[in-house]
mmCIF file of C-alpha atoms in Angstrom:
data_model
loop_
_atom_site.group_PDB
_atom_site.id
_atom_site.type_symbol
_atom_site.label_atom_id
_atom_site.label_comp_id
_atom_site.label_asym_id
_atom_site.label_seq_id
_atom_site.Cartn_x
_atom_site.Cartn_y
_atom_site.Cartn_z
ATOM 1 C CA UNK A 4 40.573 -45.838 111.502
ATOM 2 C CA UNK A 5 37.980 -44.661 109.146
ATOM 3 C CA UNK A 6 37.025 -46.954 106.484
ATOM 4 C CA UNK A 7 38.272 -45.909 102.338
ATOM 5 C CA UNK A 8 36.117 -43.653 101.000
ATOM 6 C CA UNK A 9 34.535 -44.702 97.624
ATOM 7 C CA UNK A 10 36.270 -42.836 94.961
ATOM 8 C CA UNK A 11 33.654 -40.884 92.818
ATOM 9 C CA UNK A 12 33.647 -40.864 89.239
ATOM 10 C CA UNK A 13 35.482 -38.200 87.091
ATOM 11 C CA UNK A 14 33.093 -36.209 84.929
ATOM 12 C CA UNK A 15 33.243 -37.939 81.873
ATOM 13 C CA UNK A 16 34.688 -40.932 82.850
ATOM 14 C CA UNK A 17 32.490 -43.764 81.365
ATOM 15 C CA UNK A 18 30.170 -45.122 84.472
ATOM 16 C CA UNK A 19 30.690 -48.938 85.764
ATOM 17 C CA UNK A 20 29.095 -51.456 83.922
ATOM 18 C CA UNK A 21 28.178 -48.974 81.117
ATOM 19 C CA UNK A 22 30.579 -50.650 78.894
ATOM 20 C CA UNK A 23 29.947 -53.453 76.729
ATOM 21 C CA UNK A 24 29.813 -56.919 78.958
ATOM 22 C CA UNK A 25 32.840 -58.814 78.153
ATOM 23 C CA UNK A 26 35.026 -54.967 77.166
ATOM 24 C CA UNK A 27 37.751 -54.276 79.022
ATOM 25 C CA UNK A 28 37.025 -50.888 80.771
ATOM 26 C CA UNK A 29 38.974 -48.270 79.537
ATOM 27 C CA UNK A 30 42.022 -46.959 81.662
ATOM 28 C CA UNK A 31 43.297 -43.113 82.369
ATOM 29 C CA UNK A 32 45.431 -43.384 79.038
ATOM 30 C CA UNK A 33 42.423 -44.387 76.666
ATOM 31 C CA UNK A 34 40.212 -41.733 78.357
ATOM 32 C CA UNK A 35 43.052 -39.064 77.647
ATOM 33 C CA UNK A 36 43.177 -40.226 74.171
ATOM 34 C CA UNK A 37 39.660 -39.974 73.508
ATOM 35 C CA UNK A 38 38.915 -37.072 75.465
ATOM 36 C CA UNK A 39 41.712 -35.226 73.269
ATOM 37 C CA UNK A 40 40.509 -36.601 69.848
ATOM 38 C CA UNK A 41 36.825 -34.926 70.723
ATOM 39 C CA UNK A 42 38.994 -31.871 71.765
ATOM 40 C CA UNK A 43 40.359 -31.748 68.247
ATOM 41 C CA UNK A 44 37.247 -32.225 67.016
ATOM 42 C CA UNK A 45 35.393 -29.357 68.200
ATOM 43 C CA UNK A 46 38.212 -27.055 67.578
ATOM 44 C CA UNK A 47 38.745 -28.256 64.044
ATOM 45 C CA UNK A 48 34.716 -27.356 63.777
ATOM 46 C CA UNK A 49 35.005 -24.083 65.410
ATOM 47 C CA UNK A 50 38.006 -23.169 63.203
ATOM 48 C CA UNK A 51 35.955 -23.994 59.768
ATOM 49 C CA UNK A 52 32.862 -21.736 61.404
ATOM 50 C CA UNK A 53 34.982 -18.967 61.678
ATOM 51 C CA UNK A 54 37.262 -19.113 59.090
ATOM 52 C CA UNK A 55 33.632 -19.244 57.189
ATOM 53 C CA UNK A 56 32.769 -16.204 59.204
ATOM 54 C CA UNK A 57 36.042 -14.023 58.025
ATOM 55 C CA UNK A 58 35.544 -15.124 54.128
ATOM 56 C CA UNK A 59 32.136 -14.019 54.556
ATOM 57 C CA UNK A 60 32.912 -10.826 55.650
ATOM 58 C CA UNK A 61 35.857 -9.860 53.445
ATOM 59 C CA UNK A 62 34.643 -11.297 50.230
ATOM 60 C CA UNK A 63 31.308 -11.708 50.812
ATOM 61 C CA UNK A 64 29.070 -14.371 50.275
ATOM 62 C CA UNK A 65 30.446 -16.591 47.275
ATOM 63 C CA UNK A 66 28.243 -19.349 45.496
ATOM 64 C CA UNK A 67 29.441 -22.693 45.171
ATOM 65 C CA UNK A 68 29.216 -25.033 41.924
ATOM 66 C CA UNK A 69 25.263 -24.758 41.529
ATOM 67 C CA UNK A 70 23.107 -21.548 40.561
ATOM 68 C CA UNK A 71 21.589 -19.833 43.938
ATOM 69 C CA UNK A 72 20.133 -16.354 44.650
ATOM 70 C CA UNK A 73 23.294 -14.987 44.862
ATOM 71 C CA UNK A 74 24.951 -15.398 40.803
ATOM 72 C CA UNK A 75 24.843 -12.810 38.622
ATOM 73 C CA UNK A 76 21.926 -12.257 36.414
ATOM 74 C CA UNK A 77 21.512 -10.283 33.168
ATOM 75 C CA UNK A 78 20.348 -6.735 33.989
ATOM 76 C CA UNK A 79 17.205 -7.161 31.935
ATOM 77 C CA UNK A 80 16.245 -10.047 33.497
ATOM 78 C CA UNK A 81 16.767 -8.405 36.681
ATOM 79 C CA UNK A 82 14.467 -5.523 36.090
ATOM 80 C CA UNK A 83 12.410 -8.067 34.790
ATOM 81 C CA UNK A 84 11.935 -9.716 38.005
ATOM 82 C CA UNK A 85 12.046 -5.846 40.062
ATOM 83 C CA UNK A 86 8.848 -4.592 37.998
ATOM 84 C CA UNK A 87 6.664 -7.690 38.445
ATOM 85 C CA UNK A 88 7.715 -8.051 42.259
ATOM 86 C CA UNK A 89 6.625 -4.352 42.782
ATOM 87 C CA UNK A 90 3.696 -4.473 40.492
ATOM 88 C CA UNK A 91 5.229 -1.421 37.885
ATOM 89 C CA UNK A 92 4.801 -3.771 34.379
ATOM 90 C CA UNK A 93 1.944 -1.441 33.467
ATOM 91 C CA UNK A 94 3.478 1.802 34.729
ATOM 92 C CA UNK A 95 6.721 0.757 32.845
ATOM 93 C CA UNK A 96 4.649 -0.151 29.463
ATOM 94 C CA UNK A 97 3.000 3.225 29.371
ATOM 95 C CA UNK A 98 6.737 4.666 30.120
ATOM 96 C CA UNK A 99 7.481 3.259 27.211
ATOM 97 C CA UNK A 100 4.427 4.126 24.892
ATOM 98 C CA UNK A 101 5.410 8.016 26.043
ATOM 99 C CA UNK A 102 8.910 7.489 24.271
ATOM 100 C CA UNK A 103 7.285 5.402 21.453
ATOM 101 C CA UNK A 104 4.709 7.683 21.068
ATOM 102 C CA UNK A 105 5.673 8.771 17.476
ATOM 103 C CA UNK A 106 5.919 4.872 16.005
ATOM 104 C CA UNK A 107 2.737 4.459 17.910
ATOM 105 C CA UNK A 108 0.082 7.281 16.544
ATOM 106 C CA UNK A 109 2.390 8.355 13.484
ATOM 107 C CA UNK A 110 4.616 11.512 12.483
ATOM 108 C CA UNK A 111 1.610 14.293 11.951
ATOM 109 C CA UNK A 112 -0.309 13.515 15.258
ATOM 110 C CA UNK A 113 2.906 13.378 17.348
ATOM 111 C CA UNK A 114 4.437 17.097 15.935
ATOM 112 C CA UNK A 115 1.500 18.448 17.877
ATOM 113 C CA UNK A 116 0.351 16.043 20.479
ATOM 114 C CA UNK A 117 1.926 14.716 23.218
ATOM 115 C CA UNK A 118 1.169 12.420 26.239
ATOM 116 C CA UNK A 119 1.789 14.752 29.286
ATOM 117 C CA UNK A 120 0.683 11.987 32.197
ATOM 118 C CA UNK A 121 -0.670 8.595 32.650
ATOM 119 C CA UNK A 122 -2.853 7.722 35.809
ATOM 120 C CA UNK A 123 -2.928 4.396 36.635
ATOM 121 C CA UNK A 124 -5.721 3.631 38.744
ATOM 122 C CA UNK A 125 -8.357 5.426 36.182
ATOM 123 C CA UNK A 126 -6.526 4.094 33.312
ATOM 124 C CA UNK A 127 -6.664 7.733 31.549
ATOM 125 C CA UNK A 128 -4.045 8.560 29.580
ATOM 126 C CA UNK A 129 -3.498 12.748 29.584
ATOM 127 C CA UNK A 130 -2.250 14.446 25.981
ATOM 128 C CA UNK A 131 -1.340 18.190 25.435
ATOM 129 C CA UNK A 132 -2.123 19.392 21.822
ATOM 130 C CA UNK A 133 -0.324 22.584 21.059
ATOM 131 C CA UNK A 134 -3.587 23.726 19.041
ATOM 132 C CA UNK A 135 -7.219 23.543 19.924
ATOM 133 C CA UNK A 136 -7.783 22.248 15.925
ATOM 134 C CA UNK A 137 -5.246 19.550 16.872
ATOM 135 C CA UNK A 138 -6.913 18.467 20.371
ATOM 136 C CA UNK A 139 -10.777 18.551 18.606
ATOM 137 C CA UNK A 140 -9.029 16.309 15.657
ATOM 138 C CA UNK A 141 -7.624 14.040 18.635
ATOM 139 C CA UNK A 142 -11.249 13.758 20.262
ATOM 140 C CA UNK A 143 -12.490 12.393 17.369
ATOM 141 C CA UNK A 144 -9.417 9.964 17.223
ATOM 142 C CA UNK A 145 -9.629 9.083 20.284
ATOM 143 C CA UNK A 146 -11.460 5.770 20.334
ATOM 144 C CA UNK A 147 -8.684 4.088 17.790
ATOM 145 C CA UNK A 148 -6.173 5.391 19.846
ATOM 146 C CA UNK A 149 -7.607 3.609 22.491
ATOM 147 C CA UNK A 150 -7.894 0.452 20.827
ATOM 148 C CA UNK A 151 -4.134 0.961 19.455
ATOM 149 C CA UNK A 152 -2.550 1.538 22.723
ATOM 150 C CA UNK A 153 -4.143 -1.157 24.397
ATOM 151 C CA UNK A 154 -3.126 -3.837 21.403
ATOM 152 C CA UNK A 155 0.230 -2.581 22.227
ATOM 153 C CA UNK A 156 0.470 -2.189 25.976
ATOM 154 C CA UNK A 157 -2.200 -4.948 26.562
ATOM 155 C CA UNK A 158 -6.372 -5.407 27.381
ATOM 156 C CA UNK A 159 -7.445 -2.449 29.733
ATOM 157 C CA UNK A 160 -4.140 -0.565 29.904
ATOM 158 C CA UNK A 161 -5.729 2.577 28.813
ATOM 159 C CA UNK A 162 -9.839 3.070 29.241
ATOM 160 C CA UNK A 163 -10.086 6.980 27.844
ATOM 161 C CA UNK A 164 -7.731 9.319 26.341
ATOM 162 C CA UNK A 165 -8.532 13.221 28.384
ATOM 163 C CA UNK A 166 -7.443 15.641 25.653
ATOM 164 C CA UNK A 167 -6.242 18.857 26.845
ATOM 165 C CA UNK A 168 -6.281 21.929 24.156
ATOM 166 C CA UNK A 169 -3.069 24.669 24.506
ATOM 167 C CA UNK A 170 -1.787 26.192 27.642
ATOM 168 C CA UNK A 171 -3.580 29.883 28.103
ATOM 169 C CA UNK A 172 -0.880 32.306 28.186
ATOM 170 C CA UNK A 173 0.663 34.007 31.709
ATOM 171 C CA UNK A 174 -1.287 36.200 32.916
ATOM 172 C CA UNK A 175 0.288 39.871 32.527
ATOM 173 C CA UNK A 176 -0.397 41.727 35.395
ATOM 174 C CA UNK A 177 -0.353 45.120 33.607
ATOM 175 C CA UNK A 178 -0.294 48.823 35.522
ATOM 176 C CA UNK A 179 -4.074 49.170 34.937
ATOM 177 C CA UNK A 180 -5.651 47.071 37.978
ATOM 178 C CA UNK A 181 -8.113 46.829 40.291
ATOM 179 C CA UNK A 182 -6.732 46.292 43.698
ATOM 180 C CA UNK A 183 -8.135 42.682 44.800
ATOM 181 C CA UNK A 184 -9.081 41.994 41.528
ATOM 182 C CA UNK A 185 -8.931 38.207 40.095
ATOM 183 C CA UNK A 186 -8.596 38.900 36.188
ATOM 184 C CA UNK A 187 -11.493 38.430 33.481
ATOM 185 C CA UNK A 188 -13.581 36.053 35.647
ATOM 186 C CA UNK A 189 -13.952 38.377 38.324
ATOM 187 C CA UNK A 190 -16.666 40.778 36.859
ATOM 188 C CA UNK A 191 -19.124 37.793 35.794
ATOM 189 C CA UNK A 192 -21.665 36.613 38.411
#
């Protein structure tokens, strides 16, 4: 007859003389037992991940006992942080200059001038007069108005102040024309 065949070891079965010299080696029950408790283990972990998982999605993220990116923060302080992370704060101070604009040059100058656009990489702050009196009285003003908007709004907000005199009228285009003609400019030169 053929000799016993040695009996290989069961995957996770703790390998001879891998336990501590004097030990007694574990049998088939204590292997169960452990084997099960790491069982429960890794279930009990998966459980938590996706129980974790399904809060996540149907409340959404929740912060614990300490402050994180996610509480709630006061709306001003929140567009606080939005206009210095996108670089706006001067865009957002001249914004505000165009609804201050009566506090900031005073009662007379603001019932006929106002500040029609802002560009910010010039630093030139457009105003409409509704008179051309008005926008040469602005021109000479122009310089502490300067100074004033840049004390409020801050050094090198504004550089120059362009001045622009009334709209012209529509032009009417009246029953008496040339064909092709471009208006008054069109007979000089």
């Amino acid at each position: 007859m053929s000799e016993p065949a040695e009996h290989s070891p069961k995957p996770g079965a703790p390998k001879p003389g891998s336990a501590e010299p004097g030990a007694p080696e574990p049998t088939g029950a204590d292997l169960a037992r452990s084997a099960l408790r790491a069982a429960r283990a890794q279930a009990r972990q998966r459980g938590e991940q996706v129980r974790e998982k399904r809060e996540a999605k149907r409340h959404g993220l929740r912060s614990g006992a300490r402050s994180d990116g996610r509480d709630p923060v006061p709306l001003g302080a929140a567009l606080n942080r939005l206009l210095t992370e996108r670089g706006w704060e001067s865009s957002a101070a001249v914004g505000g200059v165009m609804g201050r604009w009566p506090q900031i040059v005073g009662p007379d100058i603001a019932a006929h001038c106002h500040p029609s656009s802002y560009d910010e990489a010039a630093a030139v702050l457009t105003v409409q007069c509704d008179s051309t009196a008005w926008a040469t009285q602005l021109r000479w003003l122009a310089r502490q108005l300067v100074a004033r908007l840049n004390h409020e709004l801050g050094h090198g907000t504004v550089k120059t102040i362009k001045v622009l005199g009334p709209a012209a009228p529509a032009r009417g285009y009246g029953r008496l024309r040339a064909p092709g003609s471009k208006g008054p400019g069109d007979t000089w030169g």
